[in-house]
Short mmCIF file of C-alpha atoms in Angstrom, two decimals:
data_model
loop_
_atom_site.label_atom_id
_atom_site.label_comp_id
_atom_site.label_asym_id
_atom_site.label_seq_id
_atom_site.Cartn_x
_atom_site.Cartn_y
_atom_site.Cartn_z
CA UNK A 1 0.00 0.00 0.00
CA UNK A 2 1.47 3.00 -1.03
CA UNK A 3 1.33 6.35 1.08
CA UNK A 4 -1.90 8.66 0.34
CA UNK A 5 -1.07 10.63 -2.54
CA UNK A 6 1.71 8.89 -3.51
CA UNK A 7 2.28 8.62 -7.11
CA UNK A 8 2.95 4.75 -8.25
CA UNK A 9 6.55 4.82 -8.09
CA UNK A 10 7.53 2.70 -5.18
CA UNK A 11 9.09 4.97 -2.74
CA UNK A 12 6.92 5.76 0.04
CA UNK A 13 5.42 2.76 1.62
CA UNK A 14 2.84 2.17 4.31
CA UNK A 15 4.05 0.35 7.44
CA UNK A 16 1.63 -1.65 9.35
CA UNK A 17 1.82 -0.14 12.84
CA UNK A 18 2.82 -3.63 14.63
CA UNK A 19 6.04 -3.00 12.39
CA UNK A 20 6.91 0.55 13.12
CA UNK A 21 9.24 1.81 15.88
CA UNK A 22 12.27 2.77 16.82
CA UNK A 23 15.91 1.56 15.78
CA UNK A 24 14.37 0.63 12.11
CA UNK A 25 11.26 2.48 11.42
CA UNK A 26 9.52 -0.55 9.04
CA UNK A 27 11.74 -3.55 11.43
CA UNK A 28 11.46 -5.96 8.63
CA UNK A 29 13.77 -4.39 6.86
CA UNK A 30 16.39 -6.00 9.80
CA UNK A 31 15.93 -8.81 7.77
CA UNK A 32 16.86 -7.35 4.15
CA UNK A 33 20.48 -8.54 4.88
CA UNK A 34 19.52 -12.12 5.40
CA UNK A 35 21.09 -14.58 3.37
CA UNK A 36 23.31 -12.33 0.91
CA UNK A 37 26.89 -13.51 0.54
CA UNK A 38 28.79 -10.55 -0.42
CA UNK A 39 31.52 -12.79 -2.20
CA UNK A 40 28.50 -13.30 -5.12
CA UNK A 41 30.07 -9.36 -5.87
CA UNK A 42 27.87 -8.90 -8.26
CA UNK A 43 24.22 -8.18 -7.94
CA UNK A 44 21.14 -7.55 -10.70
CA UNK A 45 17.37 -6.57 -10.33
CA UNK A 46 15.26 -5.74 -13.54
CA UNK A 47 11.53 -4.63 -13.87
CA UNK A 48 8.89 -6.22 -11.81
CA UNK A 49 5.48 -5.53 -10.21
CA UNK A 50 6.10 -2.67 -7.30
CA UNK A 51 6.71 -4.44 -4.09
CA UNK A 52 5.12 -3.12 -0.88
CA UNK A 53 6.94 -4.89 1.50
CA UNK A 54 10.94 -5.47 2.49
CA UNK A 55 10.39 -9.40 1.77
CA UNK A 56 8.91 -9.21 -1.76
CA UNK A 57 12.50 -7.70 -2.44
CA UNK A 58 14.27 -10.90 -4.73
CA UNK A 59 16.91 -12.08 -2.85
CA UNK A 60 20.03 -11.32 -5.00
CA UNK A 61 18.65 -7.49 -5.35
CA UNK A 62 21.33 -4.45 -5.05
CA UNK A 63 19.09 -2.92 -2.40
CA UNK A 64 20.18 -6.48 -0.15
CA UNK A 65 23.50 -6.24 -0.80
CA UNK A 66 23.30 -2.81 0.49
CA UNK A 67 21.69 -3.72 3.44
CA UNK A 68 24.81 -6.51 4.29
CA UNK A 69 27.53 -4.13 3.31
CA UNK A 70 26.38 -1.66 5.83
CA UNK A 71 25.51 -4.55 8.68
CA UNK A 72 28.80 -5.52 8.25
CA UNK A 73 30.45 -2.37 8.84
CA UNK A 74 32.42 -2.35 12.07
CA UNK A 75 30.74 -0.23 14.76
CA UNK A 76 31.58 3.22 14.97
CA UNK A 77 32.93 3.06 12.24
CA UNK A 78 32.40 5.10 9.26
CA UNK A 79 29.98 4.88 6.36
CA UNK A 80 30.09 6.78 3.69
CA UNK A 81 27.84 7.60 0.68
CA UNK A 82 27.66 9.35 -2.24
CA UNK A 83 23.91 9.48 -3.61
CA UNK A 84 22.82 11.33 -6.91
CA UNK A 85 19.27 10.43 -6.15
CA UNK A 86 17.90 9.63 -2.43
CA UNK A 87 14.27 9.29 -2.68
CA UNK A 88 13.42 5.54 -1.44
CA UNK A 89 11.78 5.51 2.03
CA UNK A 90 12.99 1.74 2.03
CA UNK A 91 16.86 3.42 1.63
CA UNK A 92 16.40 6.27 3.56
CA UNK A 93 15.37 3.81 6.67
CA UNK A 94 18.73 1.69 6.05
CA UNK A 95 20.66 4.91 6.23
CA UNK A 96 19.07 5.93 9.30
CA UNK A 97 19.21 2.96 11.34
CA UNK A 98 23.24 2.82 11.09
CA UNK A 99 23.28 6.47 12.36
CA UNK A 100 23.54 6.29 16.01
CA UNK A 101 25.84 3.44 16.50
CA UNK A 102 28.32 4.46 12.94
CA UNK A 103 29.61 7.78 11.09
CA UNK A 104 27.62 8.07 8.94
CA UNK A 105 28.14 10.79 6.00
CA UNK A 106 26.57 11.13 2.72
CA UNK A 107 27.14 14.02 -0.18
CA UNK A 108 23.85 14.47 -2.43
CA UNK A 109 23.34 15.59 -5.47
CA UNK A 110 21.95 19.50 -4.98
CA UNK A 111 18.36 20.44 -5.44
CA UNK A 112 16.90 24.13 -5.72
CA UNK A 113 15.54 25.00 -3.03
CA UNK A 114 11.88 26.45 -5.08
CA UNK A 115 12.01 22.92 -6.32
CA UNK A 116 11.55 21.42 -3.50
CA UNK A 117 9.13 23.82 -2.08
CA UNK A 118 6.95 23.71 -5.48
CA UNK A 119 6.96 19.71 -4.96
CA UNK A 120 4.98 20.82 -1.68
CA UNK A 121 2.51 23.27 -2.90
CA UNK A 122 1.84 21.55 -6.18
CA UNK A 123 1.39 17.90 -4.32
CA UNK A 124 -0.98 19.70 -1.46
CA UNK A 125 -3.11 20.37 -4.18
CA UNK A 126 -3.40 17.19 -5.65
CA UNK A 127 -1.11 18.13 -8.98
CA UNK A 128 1.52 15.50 -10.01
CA UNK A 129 4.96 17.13 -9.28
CA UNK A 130 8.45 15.37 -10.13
CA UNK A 131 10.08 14.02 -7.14
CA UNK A 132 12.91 15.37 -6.03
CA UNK A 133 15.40 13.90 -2.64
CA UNK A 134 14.97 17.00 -0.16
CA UNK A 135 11.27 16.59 -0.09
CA UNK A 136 11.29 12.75 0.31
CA UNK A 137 13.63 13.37 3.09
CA UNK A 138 11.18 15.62 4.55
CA UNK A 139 8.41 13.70 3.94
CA UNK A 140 9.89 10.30 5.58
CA UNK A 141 10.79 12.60 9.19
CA UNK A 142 7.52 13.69 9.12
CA UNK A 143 5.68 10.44 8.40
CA UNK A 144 8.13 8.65 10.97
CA UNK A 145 7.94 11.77 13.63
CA UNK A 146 6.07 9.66 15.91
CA UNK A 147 8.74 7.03 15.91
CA UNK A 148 11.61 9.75 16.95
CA UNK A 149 12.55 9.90 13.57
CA UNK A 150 13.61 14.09 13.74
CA UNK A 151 15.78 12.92 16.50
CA UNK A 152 17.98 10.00 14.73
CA UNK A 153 18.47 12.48 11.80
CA UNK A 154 20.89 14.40 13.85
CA UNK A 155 23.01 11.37 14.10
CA UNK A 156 23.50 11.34 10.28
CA UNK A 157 24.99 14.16 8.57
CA UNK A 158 24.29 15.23 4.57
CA UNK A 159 26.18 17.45 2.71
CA UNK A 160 25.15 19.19 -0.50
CA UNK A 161 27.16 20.85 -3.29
CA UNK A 162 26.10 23.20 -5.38
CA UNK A 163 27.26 22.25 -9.08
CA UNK A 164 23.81 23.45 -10.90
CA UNK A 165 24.38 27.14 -10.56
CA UNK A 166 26.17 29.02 -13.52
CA UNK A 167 29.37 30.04 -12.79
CA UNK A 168 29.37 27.62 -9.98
CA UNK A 169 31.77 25.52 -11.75
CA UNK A 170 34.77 26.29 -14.71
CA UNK A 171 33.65 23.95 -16.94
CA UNK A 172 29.73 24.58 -16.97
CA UNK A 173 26.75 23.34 -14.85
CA UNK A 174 27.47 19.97 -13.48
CA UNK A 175 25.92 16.87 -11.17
CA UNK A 176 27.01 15.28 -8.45
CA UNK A 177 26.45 11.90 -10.18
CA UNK A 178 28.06 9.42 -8.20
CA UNK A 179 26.41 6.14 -6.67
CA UNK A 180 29.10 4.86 -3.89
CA UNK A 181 28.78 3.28 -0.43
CA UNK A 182 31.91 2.79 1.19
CA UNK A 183 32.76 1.03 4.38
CA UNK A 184 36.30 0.01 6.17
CA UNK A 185 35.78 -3.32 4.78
CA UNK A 186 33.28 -2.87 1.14
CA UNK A 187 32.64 -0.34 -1.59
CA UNK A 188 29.28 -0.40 -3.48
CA UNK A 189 29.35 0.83 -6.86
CA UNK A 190 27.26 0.36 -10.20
CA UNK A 191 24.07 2.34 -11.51
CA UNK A 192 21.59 1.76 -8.89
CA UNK A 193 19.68 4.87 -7.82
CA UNK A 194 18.10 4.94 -4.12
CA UNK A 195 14.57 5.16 -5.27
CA UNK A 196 11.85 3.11 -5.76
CA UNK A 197 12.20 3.33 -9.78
CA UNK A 198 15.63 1.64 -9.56
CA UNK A 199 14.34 -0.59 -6.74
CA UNK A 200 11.14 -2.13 -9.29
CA UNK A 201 11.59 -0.74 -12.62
CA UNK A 202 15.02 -0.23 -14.11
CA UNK A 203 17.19 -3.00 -14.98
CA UNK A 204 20.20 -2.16 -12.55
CA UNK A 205 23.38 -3.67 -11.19
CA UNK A 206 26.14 -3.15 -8.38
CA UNK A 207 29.47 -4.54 -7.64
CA UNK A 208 30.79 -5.19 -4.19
CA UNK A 209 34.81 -5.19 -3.72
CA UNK A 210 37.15 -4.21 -1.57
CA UNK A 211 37.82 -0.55 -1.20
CA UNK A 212 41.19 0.61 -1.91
CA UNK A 213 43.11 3.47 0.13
CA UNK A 214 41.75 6.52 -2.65
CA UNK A 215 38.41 5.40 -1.72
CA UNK A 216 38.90 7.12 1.40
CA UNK A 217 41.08 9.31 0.23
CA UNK A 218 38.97 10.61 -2.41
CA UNK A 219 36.00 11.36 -0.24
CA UNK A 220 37.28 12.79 2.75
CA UNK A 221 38.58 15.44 -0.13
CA UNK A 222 35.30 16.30 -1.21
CA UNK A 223 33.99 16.04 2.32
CA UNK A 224 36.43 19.05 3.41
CA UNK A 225 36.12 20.91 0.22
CA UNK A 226 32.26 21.20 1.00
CA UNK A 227 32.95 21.83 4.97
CA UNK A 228 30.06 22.41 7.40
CA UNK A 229 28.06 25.16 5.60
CA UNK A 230 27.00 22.72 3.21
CA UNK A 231 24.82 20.49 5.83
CA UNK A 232 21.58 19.83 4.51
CA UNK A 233 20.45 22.27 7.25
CA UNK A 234 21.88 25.27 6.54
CA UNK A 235 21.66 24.86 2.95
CA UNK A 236 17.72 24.17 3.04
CA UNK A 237 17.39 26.38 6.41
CA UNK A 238 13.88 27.40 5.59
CA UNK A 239 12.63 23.99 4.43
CA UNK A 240 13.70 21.97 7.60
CA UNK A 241 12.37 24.79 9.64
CA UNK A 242 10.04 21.99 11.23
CA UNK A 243 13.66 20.90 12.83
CA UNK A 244 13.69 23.19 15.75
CA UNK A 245 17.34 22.41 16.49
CA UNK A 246 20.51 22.33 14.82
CA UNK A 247 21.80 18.55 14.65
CA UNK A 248 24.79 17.96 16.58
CA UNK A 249 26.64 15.45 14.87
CA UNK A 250 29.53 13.28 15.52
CA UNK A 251 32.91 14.02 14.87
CA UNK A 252 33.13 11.35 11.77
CA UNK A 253 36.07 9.02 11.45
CA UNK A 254 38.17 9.62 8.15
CA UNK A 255 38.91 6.60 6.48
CA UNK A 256 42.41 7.68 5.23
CA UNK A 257 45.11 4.91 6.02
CA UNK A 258 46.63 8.32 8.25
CA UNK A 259 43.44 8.67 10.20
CA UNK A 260 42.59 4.66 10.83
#
């Protein structure tokens, strides 16, 4: 069952109350990981019927893999992401439930700001408006609020370039277009999108390997570069308004051979 309003694209799913609480706001998705041997390395999902729940997912799907990378990232550890598209409450969930016990960091892909708030307006009035990741985000704290789901946001930290802009960037207007997941002991990479699209409808594939020391390297680069005034907060300051305080988040562990 999708959520009211929804338009058919597998993103936002209803969770049955019994299922909903804290630690993993839909709980079967603790069992997404189940099964997966990461040593298959590769992993494939093409077009299907839209699941609604975490165990309609087929069991050699990218989205699973995901899942067992991050379980089997060492605790406190860091985990970090790079996400062109971050619209799948199914994903979203998986990133949030490693937040208070790893570093988690993700960079992702900018969005105007009037987008995001036009995706509001237009949707409140019943008027089919392109999905974008800032308003999913917002949408899956608010839908979750009652499960502290505001709170375990400020354990996770986002950070958002702008590369759309002109002038922004010497050679033209440019994306942040990578799809990574990198752990101390995996690195995800391949075409699939977090969203629900990529999840049911695209024919998609990721690899699984072991990360290599300019893994690390490479993103705690563009981490710095983009320093704190690029957290999600501050760059969307009037759309997280509903967040009445700034998140304090953890000091996040580089992965640099220097730093480990």
């Amino acid at each position: 069952e999708m959520l009211p309003g929804a338009e058919e694209d597998g993103d936002e799913v209803v969770v049955p109350e019994e299922y909903a609480g804290l630690g993993w706001f839909d709980a079967r998705l603790a069992t997404l990981k189940t099964g997966i041997d990461l040593a298959t390395a590769a992993f494939y999902t093409g077009p299907r019927e839209w699941d609604n729940k975490p165990e309609d997912i087929p069991q050699d799907h990218p989205l699973r893999a995901i899942a067992k990378v991050f379980d089997e990232a060492p605790l406190k550890s860091s985990v970090c992401i790079k996400a062109y598209r971050l619209t799948d409450f199914f994903a979203i969930d998986l990133i949030l439930h490693y937040g208070p016990t790893h570093d988690v960091r993700v960079i992702l892909d900018f969005v105007e700001p009037g987008e995001a708030f036009r995706y509001d307006e237009l949707t409140s009035q019943g008027k089919y408006c392109k999905k974008n990741s800032i308003s999913q985000i917002k949408k899956f704290l608010l839908f979750f609020e009652h499960c502290n789901s505001t709170q375990i946001f400020k354990t996770v930290e986002i950070r958002v370039p702008i590369m759309q802009r002109p002038g922004c960037c010497p050679y033209g207007r440019s994306s942040m277009h990578e799809n990574i997941i990198l752990t101390d002991n995996h690195i995800v990479t391949g075409s699939y999108y977090l969203t629900g699209y990529a999840r049911c409808k695209n024919w998609e594939a990721v690899r699984v390997s072991t990360p290599v020391p300019k893994d690390g390297e490479t993103f705690d680069q563009r981490w710095e570069e983009l320093g704190e005034g690029r957290e999600i907060r501050q760059v969307y300051k009037d759309y997280f308004a509903f967040l009445e305080e700034k998140p304090s988040h953890k000091k996040a562990r580089k992965l640099t051979p220097a730093s480990k």
